[in-house]
Amino acid sequence: MSSTINGQATATSAKFDVELATSSTIITNIFNRLIAATKVQTAQRSADASRNSVGIQKAMQAYASAVNQQSVAEEMVQAQREFGAESRIASACNATVVLGDVTRAISSVPEQARNWISSDRIPSAPGGAILPRQAVERRLSGHLQRYCSQDEVSAGLCASVGARATADVDANTLFDPTSSQEDVEAYINNLAGDPLDKPTANEAKTPAGVLRLATAMRTEAMRSPALASLAVLRTQQAGGSGAGLSSQSNVTVIQALDEIMQQYGGGPKYQQWDAEVSAADEYGVLRELVKLRALSMKLRSYQTQSMTRIGAMISALLAGEAAEQQ
């Protein structure tokens, strides 16, 4: 019986070992499958993460590209608004040339006027030292050779009618752009009169000579505002006022102002400009407004200078009147 029990125990132990080995194999396989599944899941997650990362990166790139394109499109639209056809007046270049001519012509007037009046051509100009008899001889000689009228010839004052009869005594000479500088100087000399006799170097040391010099200086000062204004009037009309223009257009002040009136004051040019402004956008209108304001400021300055000259002449007249009352 003891042997029977031992045999059963041995058989049971052997069977247990077999079952244990089978269970271990099954468990090992299960763990291997779990590990393989975990690896597959991990790889899947990694692939999904990579795809997500790539997708996000591409989405951001697409967004950035869209924003950049939108910005470029907005800048192009803005540039078109500012510099396109609607923001420019068709005659803008011509208008700019006209404004430039006006500015340069007006700016050149003072210098040109000073060049017109000098003591060697206008004896009564400030600082002259020509004797009155010499000034009279010069004026009469020029008149007899160039400016005699038919009536003067008939009266026996001249031998023949001059090439520019009466130009030296006619105010139209001052306002005629075709008048030569010689004609204008002859007219101004007749208008302003002759200089006062100044003392010689030795006479200036005597009390009488000092008085003569002081009287002559005062007369020159009294005439000076009128001579300066005459020179400005001539410069405005003559081509000489445009001689210094950088455009070499030789535009006079009067011509430039006439062009402005045609452009902005009425007529075919104004109608064309008005139609172009009406069709322009806000940028075009603002550009025209800036040009007009600049022109207005320049013309106001020019008007102020004109009023200043008028005030100087009135002051000179009042000063002369006051002196005569003493």
PDB file of N, CA and C in Angstrom, residues 36-135:
ATOM      1  N   ALA A  36       4.243  43.005 -27.180  1.00  0.00           N
ATOM      2  CA  ALA A  36       4.139  43.333 -28.604  1.00  0.00           C
ATOM      3  C   ALA A  36       3.033  44.345 -28.855  1.00  0.00           C
ATOM      4  N   ALA A  37       1.912  44.162 -28.149  1.00  0.00           N
ATOM      5  CA  ALA A  37       0.805  45.105 -28.311  1.00  0.00           C
ATOM      6  C   ALA A  37       1.194  46.499 -27.822  1.00  0.00           C
ATOM      7  N   THR A  38       1.946  46.497 -26.672  1.00  0.00           N
ATOM      8  CA  THR A  38       2.415  47.787 -26.142  1.00  0.00           C
ATOM      9  C   THR A  38       3.345  48.479 -27.134  1.00  0.00           C
ATOM     10  N   LYS A  39       4.216  47.663 -27.744  1.00  0.00           N
ATOM     11  CA  LYS A  39       5.129  48.249 -28.741  1.00  0.00           C
ATOM     12  C   LYS A  39       4.347  48.797 -29.931  1.00  0.00           C
ATOM     13  N   VAL A  40       3.371  48.037 -30.370  1.00  0.00           N
ATOM     14  CA  VAL A  40       2.559  48.509 -31.498  1.00  0.00           C
ATOM     15  C   VAL A  40       1.828  49.788 -31.132  1.00  0.00           C
ATOM     16  N   GLN A  41       1.271  49.813 -29.919  1.00  0.00           N
ATOM     17  CA  GLN A  41       0.539  51.003 -29.482  1.00  0.00           C
ATOM     18  C   GLN A  41       1.462  52.215 -29.367  1.00  0.00           C
ATOM     19  N   THR A  42       2.663  51.931 -28.792  1.00  0.00           N
ATOM     20  CA  THR A  42       3.646  53.029 -28.673  1.00  0.00           C
ATOM     21  C   THR A  42       4.034  53.567 -30.039  1.00  0.00           C
ATOM     22  N   ALA A  43       4.291  52.646 -30.986  1.00  0.00           N
ATOM     23  CA  ALA A  43       4.648  53.082 -32.350  1.00  0.00           C
ATOM     24  C   ALA A  43       3.508  53.861 -32.992  1.00  0.00           C
ATOM     25  N   GLN A  44       2.271  53.391 -32.745  1.00  0.00           N
ATOM     26  CA  GLN A  44       1.121  54.079 -33.299  1.00  0.00           C
ATOM     27  C   GLN A  44       0.993  55.488 -32.735  1.00  0.00           C
ATOM     28  N   ARG A  45       1.197  55.594 -31.404  1.00  0.00           N
ATOM     29  CA  ARG A  45       1.149  56.920 -30.776  1.00  0.00           C
ATOM     30  C   ARG A  45       2.250  57.831 -31.325  1.00  0.00           C
ATOM     31  N   SER A  46       3.440  57.268 -31.500  1.00  0.00           N
ATOM     32  CA  SER A  46       4.540  58.069 -32.041  1.00  0.00           C
ATOM     33  C   SER A  46       4.220  58.557 -33.455  1.00  0.00           C
ATOM     34  N   ALA A  47       3.640  57.631 -34.259  1.00  0.00           N
ATOM     35  CA  ALA A  47       3.268  58.021 -35.630  1.00  0.00           C
ATOM     36  C   ALA A  47       2.187  59.093 -35.611  1.00  0.00           C
ATOM     37  N   ASP A  48       1.190  58.911 -34.710  1.00  0.00           N
ATOM     38  CA  ASP A  48       0.131  59.914 -34.610  1.00  0.00           C
ATOM     39  C   ASP A  48       0.682  61.262 -34.163  1.00  0.00           C
ATOM     40  N   ALA A  49       1.602  61.226 -33.191  1.00  0.00           N
ATOM     41  CA  ALA A  49       2.208  62.472 -32.703  1.00  0.00           C
ATOM     42  C   ALA A  49       2.990  63.166 -33.809  1.00  0.00           C
ATOM     43  N   SER A  50       3.726  62.360 -34.581  1.00  0.00           N
ATOM     44  CA  SER A  50       4.498  62.934 -35.686  1.00  0.00           C
ATOM     45  C   SER A  50       3.586  63.553 -36.729  1.00  0.00           C
ATOM     46  N   ARG A  51       2.491  62.805 -37.037  1.00  0.00           N
ATOM     47  CA  ARG A  51       1.548  63.341 -38.002  1.00  0.00           C
ATOM     48  C   ARG A  51       0.897  64.623 -37.469  1.00  0.00           C
ATOM     49  N   ASN A  52       0.562  64.625 -36.191  1.00  0.00           N
ATOM     50  CA  ASN A  52      -0.040  65.811 -35.588  1.00  0.00           C
ATOM     51  C   ASN A  52       0.916  66.997 -35.634  1.00  0.00           C
ATOM     52  N   SER A  53       2.191  66.724 -35.317  1.00  0.00           N
ATOM     53  CA  SER A  53       3.193  67.785 -35.334  1.00  0.00           C
ATOM     54  C   SER A  53       3.367  68.356 -36.734  1.00  0.00           C
ATOM     55  N   VAL A  54       3.462  67.439 -37.725  1.00  0.00           N
ATOM     56  CA  VAL A  54       3.600  67.890 -39.108  1.00  0.00           C
ATOM     57  C   VAL A  54       2.370  68.670 -39.546  1.00  0.00           C
ATOM     58  N   GLY A  55       1.210  68.167 -39.136  1.00  0.00           N
ATOM     59  CA  GLY A  55      -0.030  68.843 -39.505  1.00  0.00           C
ATOM     60  C   GLY A  55      -0.114  70.238 -38.908  1.00  0.00           C
ATOM     61  N   ILE A  56       0.261  70.365 -37.629  1.00  0.00           N
ATOM     62  CA  ILE A  56       0.237  71.675 -36.974  1.00  0.00           C
ATOM     63  C   ILE A  56       1.227  72.627 -37.641  1.00  0.00           C
ATOM     64  N   GLN A  57       2.443  72.099 -37.948  1.00  0.00           N
ATOM     65  CA  GLN A  57       3.454  72.931 -38.595  1.00  0.00           C
ATOM     66  C   GLN A  57       2.975  73.424 -39.960  1.00  0.00           C
ATOM     67  N   LYS A  58       2.395  72.528 -40.734  1.00  0.00           N
ATOM     68  CA  LYS A  58       1.894  72.918 -42.049  1.00  0.00           C
ATOM     69  C   LYS A  58       0.730  73.912 -41.931  1.00  0.00           C
ATOM     70  N   ALA A  59      -0.117  73.697 -40.919  1.00  0.00           N
ATOM     71  CA  ALA A  59      -1.227  74.620 -40.709  1.00  0.00           C
ATOM     72  C   ALA A  59      -0.716  76.020 -40.360  1.00  0.00           C
ATOM     73  N   MET A  60       0.328  76.076 -39.499  1.00  0.00           N
ATOM     74  CA  MET A  60       0.898  77.356 -39.133  1.00  0.00           C
ATOM     75  C   MET A  60       1.552  78.029 -40.342  1.00  0.00           C
ATOM     76  N   GLN A  61       2.254  77.227 -41.159  1.00  0.00           N
ATOM     77  CA  GLN A  61       2.860  77.774 -42.366  1.00  0.00           C
ATOM     78  C   GLN A  61       1.794  78.313 -43.319  1.00  0.00           C
ATOM     79  N   ALA A  62       0.732  77.569 -43.469  1.00  0.00           N
ATOM     80  CA  ALA A  62      -0.348  78.019 -44.342  1.00  0.00           C
ATOM     81  C   ALA A  62      -0.977  79.308 -43.813  1.00  0.00           C
ATOM     82  N   TYR A  63      -1.153  79.382 -42.492  1.00  0.00           N
ATOM     83  CA  TYR A  63      -1.718  80.590 -41.889  1.00  0.00           C
ATOM     84  C   TYR A  63      -0.794  81.794 -42.101  1.00  0.00           C
ATOM     85  N   ALA A  64       0.513  81.553 -41.849  1.00  0.00           N
ATOM     86  CA  ALA A  64       1.478  82.637 -42.045  1.00  0.00           C
ATOM     87  C   ALA A  64       1.489  83.099 -43.498  1.00  0.00           C
ATOM     88  N   SER A  65       1.426  82.159 -44.426  1.00  0.00           N
ATOM     89  CA  SER A  65       1.414  82.513 -45.850  1.00  0.00           C
ATOM     90  C   SER A  65       0.156  83.306 -46.189  1.00  0.00           C
ATOM     91  N   ALA A  66      -0.970  82.867 -45.630  1.00  0.00           N
ATOM     92  CA  ALA A  66      -2.216  83.582 -45.889  1.00  0.00           C
ATOM     93  C   ALA A  66      -2.169  85.001 -45.333  1.00  0.00           C
ATOM     94  N   VAL A  67      -1.621  85.150 -44.113  1.00  0.00           N
ATOM     95  CA  VAL A  67      -1.495  86.470 -43.513  1.00  0.00           C
ATOM     96  C   VAL A  67      -0.565  87.352 -44.334  1.00  0.00           C
ATOM     97  N   ASN A  68       0.562  86.774 -44.797  1.00  0.00           N
ATOM     98  CA  ASN A  68       1.513  87.537 -45.603  1.00  0.00           C
ATOM     99  C   ASN A  68       0.884  87.979 -46.921  1.00  0.00           C
ATOM    100  N   GLN A  69       0.176  87.062 -47.564  1.00  0.00           N
ATOM    101  CA  GLN A  69      -0.488  87.417 -48.815  1.00  0.00           C
ATOM    102  C   GLN A  69      -1.545  88.491 -48.601  1.00  0.00           C
ATOM    103  N   GLN A  70      -2.257  88.395 -47.492  1.00  0.00           N
ATOM    104  CA  GLN A  70      -3.261  89.393 -47.176  1.00  0.00           C
ATOM    105  C   GLN A  70      -2.608  90.760 -46.953  1.00  0.00           C
ATOM    106  N   SER A  71      -1.463  90.756 -46.239  1.00  0.00           N
ATOM    107  CA  SER A  71      -0.745  92.002 -45.994  1.00  0.00           C
ATOM    108  C   SER A  71      -0.246  92.612 -47.300  1.00  0.00           C
ATOM    109  N   VAL A  72       0.319  91.763 -48.176  1.00  0.00           N
ATOM    110  CA  VAL A  72       0.798  92.252 -49.470  1.00  0.00           C
ATOM    111  C   VAL A  72      -0.357  92.817 -50.284  1.00  0.00           C
ATOM    112  N   ALA A  73      -1.481  92.106 -50.270  1.00  0.00           N
ATOM    113  CA  ALA A  73      -2.648  92.570 -51.011  1.00  0.00           C
ATOM    114  C   ALA A  73      -3.133  93.920 -50.479  1.00  0.00           C
ATOM    115  N   GLU A  74      -3.153  94.078 -49.138  1.00  0.00           N
ATOM    116  CA  GLU A  74      -3.578  95.352 -48.559  1.00  0.00           C
ATOM    117  C   GLU A  74      -2.611  96.473 -48.922  1.00  0.00           C
ATOM    118  N   GLU A  75      -1.302  96.177 -48.903  1.00  0.00           N
ATOM    119  CA  GLU A  75      -0.316  97.191 -49.276  1.00  0.00           C
ATOM    120  C   GLU A  75      -0.456  97.582 -50.748  1.00  0.00           C
ATOM    121  N   MET A  76      -0.735  96.604 -51.603  1.00  0.00           N
ATOM    122  CA  MET A  76      -0.935  96.904 -53.013  1.00  0.00           C
ATOM    123  C   MET A  76      -2.167  97.779 -53.213  1.00  0.00           C
ATOM    124  N   VAL A  77      -3.231  97.454 -52.473  1.00  0.00           N
ATOM    125  CA  VAL A  77      -4.445  98.269 -52.560  1.00  0.00           C
ATOM    126  C   VAL A  77      -4.174  99.695 -52.074  1.00  0.00           C
ATOM    127  N   GLN A  78      -3.411  99.810 -50.957  1.00  0.00           N
ATOM    128  CA  GLN A  78      -3.084 101.125 -50.434  1.00  0.00           C
ATOM    129  C   GLN A  78      -2.215 101.907 -51.408  1.00  0.00           C
ATOM    130  N   ALA A  79      -1.232 101.224 -52.010  1.00  0.00           N
ATOM    131  CA  ALA A  79      -0.372 101.881 -52.999  1.00  0.00           C
ATOM    132  C   ALA A  79      -1.177 102.319 -54.212  1.00  0.00           C
ATOM    133  N   GLN A  80      -2.121 101.507 -54.613  1.00  0.00           N
ATOM    134  CA  GLN A  80      -2.967 101.867 -55.741  1.00  0.00           C
ATOM    135  C   GLN A  80      -3.814 103.086 -55.410  1.00  0.00           C
ATOM    136  N   ARG A  81      -4.287 103.136 -54.163  1.00  0.00           N
ATOM    137  CA  ARG A  81      -5.084 104.289 -53.757  1.00  0.00           C
ATOM    138  C   ARG A  81      -4.242 105.559 -53.719  1.00  0.00           C
ATOM    139  N   GLU A  82      -2.997 105.438 -53.234  1.00  0.00           N
ATOM    140  CA  GLU A  82      -2.160 106.619 -53.076  1.00  0.00           C
ATOM    141  C   GLU A  82      -1.518 107.066 -54.376  1.00  0.00           C
ATOM    142  N   PHE A  83      -1.161 106.108 -55.228  1.00  0.00           N
ATOM    143  CA  PHE A  83      -0.386 106.449 -56.424  1.00  0.00           C
ATOM    144  C   PHE A  83      -1.073 106.031 -57.723  1.00  0.00           C
ATOM    145  N   GLY A  84      -2.276 105.532 -57.632  1.00  0.00           N
ATOM    146  CA  GLY A  84      -2.985 105.104 -58.826  1.00  0.00           C
ATOM    147  C   GLY A  84      -3.548 106.274 -59.605  1.00  0.00           C
ATOM    148  N   ALA A  85      -4.283 105.929 -60.647  1.00  0.00           N
ATOM    149  CA  ALA A  85      -4.822 106.957 -61.538  1.00  0.00           C
ATOM    150  C   ALA A  85      -5.789 107.889 -60.812  1.00  0.00           C
ATOM    151  N   GLU A  86      -6.554 107.340 -59.855  1.00  0.00           N
ATOM    152  CA  GLU A  86      -7.538 108.166 -59.177  1.00  0.00           C
ATOM    153  C   GLU A  86      -6.908 109.149 -58.200  1.00  0.00           C
ATOM    154  N   SER A  87      -5.646 108.884 -57.791  1.00  0.00           N
ATOM    155  CA  SER A  87      -5.005 109.749 -56.812  1.00  0.00           C
ATOM    156  C   SER A  87      -4.133 110.807 -57.457  1.00  0.00           C
ATOM    157  N   ARG A  88      -4.094 110.841 -58.768  1.00  0.00           N
ATOM    158  CA  ARG A  88      -3.272 111.827 -59.462  1.00  0.00           C
ATOM    159  C   ARG A  88      -4.129 112.602 -60.459  1.00  0.00           C
ATOM    160  N   ILE A  89      -3.820 113.863 -60.561  1.00  0.00           N
ATOM    161  CA  ILE A  89      -4.463 114.699 -61.561  1.00  0.00           C
ATOM    162  C   ILE A  89      -3.682 114.544 -62.860  1.00  0.00           C
ATOM    163  N   ALA A  90      -4.412 114.406 -63.957  1.00  0.00           N
ATOM    164  CA  ALA A  90      -3.759 114.110 -65.230  1.00  0.00           C
ATOM    165  C   ALA A  90      -2.730 115.163 -65.604  1.00  0.00           C
ATOM    166  N   SER A  91      -3.002 116.416 -65.287  1.00  0.00           N
ATOM    167  CA  SER A  91      -2.094 117.506 -65.656  1.00  0.00           C
ATOM    168  C   SER A  91      -1.170 117.892 -64.504  1.00  0.00           C
ATOM    169  N   ALA A  92      -0.893 116.954 -63.607  1.00  0.00           N
ATOM    170  CA  ALA A  92      -0.095 117.265 -62.422  1.00  0.00           C
ATOM    171  C   ALA A  92       1.293 117.760 -62.787  1.00  0.00           C
ATOM    172  N   CYS A  93       1.910 117.162 -63.793  1.00  0.00           N
ATOM    173  CA  CYS A  93       3.262 117.575 -64.188  1.00  0.00           C
ATOM    174  C   CYS A  93       3.260 119.008 -64.709  1.00  0.00           C
ATOM    175  N   ASN A  94       2.307 119.320 -65.571  1.00  0.00           N
ATOM    176  CA  ASN A  94       2.227 120.679 -66.100  1.00  0.00           C
ATOM    177  C   ASN A  94       1.943 121.685 -64.984  1.00  0.00           C
ATOM    178  N   ALA A  95       1.046 121.307 -64.078  1.00  0.00           N
ATOM    179  CA  ALA A  95       0.730 122.212 -62.968  1.00  0.00           C
ATOM    180  C   ALA A  95       1.950 122.441 -62.088  1.00  0.00           C
ATOM    181  N   THR A  96       2.744 121.388 -61.873  1.00  0.00           N
ATOM    182  CA  THR A  96       3.957 121.528 -61.069  1.00  0.00           C
ATOM    183  C   THR A  96       4.960 122.450 -61.741  1.00  0.00           C
ATOM    184  N   VAL A  97       5.077 122.335 -63.063  1.00  0.00           N
ATOM    185  CA  VAL A  97       5.977 123.229 -63.809  1.00  0.00           C
ATOM    186  C   VAL A  97       5.528 124.674 -63.668  1.00  0.00           C
ATOM    187  N   VAL A  98       4.227 124.897 -63.778  1.00  0.00           N
ATOM    188  CA  VAL A  98       3.703 126.251 -63.645  1.00  0.00           C
ATOM    189  C   VAL A  98       3.988 126.811 -62.257  1.00  0.00           C
ATOM    190  N   LEU A  99       3.739 126.006 -61.229  1.00  0.00           N
ATOM    191  CA  LEU A  99       4.003 126.457 -59.866  1.00  0.00           C
ATOM    192  C   LEU A  99       5.483 126.753 -59.672  1.00  0.00           C
ATOM    193  N   GLY A 100       6.334 125.905 -60.253  1.00  0.00           N
ATOM    194  CA  GLY A 100       7.764 126.159 -60.158  1.00  0.00           C
ATOM    195  C   GLY A 100       8.167 127.441 -60.843  1.00  0.00           C
ATOM    196  N   ASP A 101       7.585 127.696 -62.014  1.00  0.00           N
ATOM    197  CA  ASP A 101       7.888 128.937 -62.732  1.00  0.00           C
ATOM    198  C   ASP A 101       7.436 130.156 -61.930  1.00  0.00           C
ATOM    199  N   VAL A 102       6.254 130.061 -61.331  1.00  0.00           N
ATOM    200  CA  VAL A 102       5.749 131.167 -60.517  1.00  0.00           C
ATOM    201  C   VAL A 102       6.685 131.442 -59.344  1.00  0.00           C
ATOM    202  N   THR A 103       7.060 130.376 -58.656  1.00  0.00           N
ATOM    203  CA  THR A 103       7.914 130.533 -57.485  1.00  0.00           C
ATOM    204  C   THR A 103       9.258 131.141 -57.851  1.00  0.00           C
ATOM    205  N   ARG A 104       9.859 130.605 -58.903  1.00  0.00           N
ATOM    206  CA  ARG A 104      11.183 131.109 -59.284  1.00  0.00           C
ATOM    207  C   ARG A 104      11.100 132.525 -59.847  1.00  0.00           C
ATOM    208  N   ALA A 105      10.048 132.813 -60.625  1.00  0.00           N
ATOM    209  CA  ALA A 105       9.912 134.154 -61.192  1.00  0.00           C
ATOM    210  C   ALA A 105       9.734 135.193 -60.089  1.00  0.00           C
ATOM    211  N   ILE A 106       8.863 134.888 -59.112  1.00  0.00           N
ATOM    212  CA  ILE A 106       8.646 135.825 -58.006  1.00  0.00           C
ATOM    213  C   ILE A 106       9.912 135.983 -57.177  1.00  0.00           C
ATOM    214  N   SER A 107      10.593 134.875 -56.924  1.00  0.00           N
ATOM    215  CA  SER A 107      11.795 134.930 -56.095  1.00  0.00           C
ATOM    216  C   SER A 107      12.916 135.699 -56.771  1.00  0.00           C
ATOM    217  N   SER A 108      12.912 135.728 -58.101  1.00  0.00           N
ATOM    218  CA  SER A 108      13.997 136.406 -58.817  1.00  0.00           C
ATOM    219  C   SER A 108      13.781 137.905 -58.944  1.00  0.00           C
ATOM    220  N   VAL A 109      12.575 138.390 -58.621  1.00  0.00           N
ATOM    221  CA  VAL A 109      12.259 139.800 -58.828  1.00  0.00           C
ATOM    222  C   VAL A 109      13.175 140.742 -58.050  1.00  0.00           C
ATOM    223  N   PRO A 110      13.371 140.542 -56.735  1.00  0.00           N
ATOM    224  CA  PRO A 110      14.210 141.518 -56.003  1.00  0.00           C
ATOM    225  C   PRO A 110      15.615 141.654 -56.585  1.00  0.00           C
ATOM    226  N   GLU A 111      16.255 140.545 -56.868  1.00  0.00           N
ATOM    227  CA  GLU A 111      17.620 140.611 -57.409  1.00  0.00           C
ATOM    228  C   GLU A 111      17.641 141.263 -58.785  1.00  0.00           C
ATOM    229  N   GLN A 112      16.686 140.878 -59.639  1.00  0.00           N
ATOM    230  CA  GLN A 112      16.630 141.461 -60.972  1.00  0.00           C
ATOM    231  C   GLN A 112      16.360 142.963 -60.904  1.00  0.00           C
ATOM    232  N   ALA A 113      15.493 143.365 -59.961  1.00  0.00           N
ATOM    233  CA  ALA A 113      15.186 144.794 -59.817  1.00  0.00           C
ATOM    234  C   ALA A 113      16.425 145.576 -59.385  1.00  0.00           C
ATOM    235  N   ARG A 114      17.203 145.011 -58.479  1.00  0.00           N
ATOM    236  CA  ARG A 114      18.428 145.693 -58.054  1.00  0.00           C
ATOM    237  C   ARG A 114      19.398 145.851 -59.218  1.00  0.00           C
ATOM    238  N   ASN A 115      19.432 144.853 -60.093  1.00  0.00           N
ATOM    239  CA  ASN A 115      20.313 144.951 -61.254  1.00  0.00           C
ATOM    240  C   ASN A 115      19.854 146.026 -62.237  1.00  0.00           C
ATOM    241  N   TRP A 116      18.544 146.271 -62.281  1.00  0.00           N
ATOM    242  CA  TRP A 116      18.019 147.280 -63.191  1.00  0.00           C
ATOM    243  C   TRP A 116      18.431 148.679 -62.758  1.00  0.00           C
ATOM    244  N   ILE A 117      18.425 148.911 -61.470  1.00  0.00           N
ATOM    245  CA  ILE A 117      18.725 150.244 -60.959  1.00  0.00           C
ATOM    246  C   ILE A 117      20.180 150.291 -60.505  1.00  0.00           C
ATOM    247  N   SER A 118      20.988 150.994 -61.231  1.00  0.00           N
ATOM    248  CA  SER A 118      22.376 151.238 -60.830  1.00  0.00           C
ATOM    249  C   SER A 118      22.750 152.645 -61.247  1.00  0.00           C
ATOM    250  N   SER A 119      23.658 153.232 -60.505  1.00  0.00           N
ATOM    251  CA  SER A 119      23.964 154.652 -60.695  1.00  0.00           C
ATOM    252  C   SER A 119      24.612 154.954 -62.038  1.00  0.00           C
ATOM    253  N   ASP A 120      25.252 153.966 -62.673  1.00  0.00           N
ATOM    254  CA  ASP A 120      25.896 154.271 -63.949  1.00  0.00           C
ATOM    255  C   ASP A 120      24.883 154.343 -65.087  1.00  0.00           C
ATOM    256  N   ARG A 121      23.680 153.784 -64.895  1.00  0.00           N
ATOM    257  CA  ARG A 121      22.639 153.860 -65.922  1.00  0.00           C
ATOM    258  C   ARG A 121      21.518 154.816 -65.532  1.00  0.00           C
ATOM    259  N   ILE A 122      21.251 154.917 -64.235  1.00  0.00           N
ATOM    260  CA  ILE A 122      20.225 155.831 -63.716  1.00  0.00           C
ATOM    261  C   ILE A 122      20.939 156.858 -62.838  1.00  0.00           C
ATOM    262  N   PRO A 123      21.279 158.026 -63.373  1.00  0.00           N
ATOM    263  CA  PRO A 123      22.056 159.009 -62.604  1.00  0.00           C
ATOM    264  C   PRO A 123      21.421 159.394 -61.273  1.00  0.00           C
ATOM    265  N   SER A 124      20.089 159.367 -61.200  1.00  0.00           N
ATOM    266  CA  SER A 124      19.437 159.754 -59.949  1.00  0.00           C
ATOM    267  C   SER A 124      19.356 158.616 -58.947  1.00  0.00           C
ATOM    268  N   ALA A 125      19.885 157.444 -59.285  1.00  0.00           N
ATOM    269  CA  ALA A 125      19.870 156.308 -58.361  1.00  0.00           C
ATOM    270  C   ALA A 125      20.791 156.598 -57.179  1.00  0.00           C
ATOM    271  N   PRO A 126      20.536 155.970 -56.034  1.00  0.00           N
ATOM    272  CA  PRO A 126      21.365 156.233 -54.852  1.00  0.00           C
ATOM    273  C   PRO A 126      22.840 155.922 -55.115  1.00  0.00           C
ATOM    274  N   GLY A 127      23.687 156.815 -54.659  1.00  0.00           N
ATOM    275  CA  GLY A 127      25.126 156.594 -54.764  1.00  0.00           C
ATOM    276  C   GLY A 127      25.768 157.128 -56.009  1.00  0.00           C
ATOM    277  N   GLY A 128      25.019 157.754 -56.896  1.00  0.00           N
ATOM    278  CA  GLY A 128      25.591 158.258 -58.137  1.00  0.00           C
ATOM    279  C   GLY A 128      26.472 159.475 -57.915  1.00  0.00           C
ATOM    280  N   ALA A 129      27.372 159.678 -58.853  1.00  0.00           N
ATOM    281  CA  ALA A 129      28.271 160.834 -58.754  1.00  0.00           C
ATOM    282  C   ALA A 129      28.337 161.593 -60.070  1.00  0.00           C
ATOM    283  N   ILE A 130      27.362 161.372 -60.972  1.00  0.00           N
ATOM    284  CA  ILE A 130      27.332 162.067 -62.255  1.00  0.00           C
ATOM    285  C   ILE A 130      26.818 163.487 -62.047  1.00  0.00           C
ATOM    286  N   LEU A 131      27.468 164.417 -62.679  1.00  0.00           N
ATOM    287  CA  LEU A 131      27.030 165.810 -62.552  1.00  0.00           C
ATOM    288  C   LEU A 131      25.691 166.003 -63.263  1.00  0.00           C
ATOM    289  N   PRO A 132      24.851 166.888 -62.775  1.00  0.00           N
ATOM    290  CA  PRO A 132      23.549 167.110 -63.403  1.00  0.00           C
ATOM    291  C   PRO A 132      23.660 167.479 -64.875  1.00  0.00           C
ATOM    292  N   ARG A 133      24.609 168.319 -65.236  1.00  0.00           N
ATOM    293  CA  ARG A 133      24.728 168.726 -66.632  1.00  0.00           C
ATOM    294  C   ARG A 133      25.099 167.544 -67.525  1.00  0.00           C
ATOM    295  N   GLN A 134      25.892 166.599 -66.981  1.00  0.00           N
ATOM    296  CA  GLN A 134      26.243 165.414 -67.745  1.00  0.00           C
ATOM    297  C   GLN A 134      25.007 164.522 -67.937  1.00  0.00           C
ATOM    298  N   ALA A 135      24.190 164.404 -66.899  1.00  0.00           N
ATOM    299  CA  ALA A 135      22.967 163.605 -66.997  1.00  0.00           C
ATOM    300  C   ALA A 135      22.005 164.213 -68.012  1.00  0.00           C
TER     301      ALA A 135
END
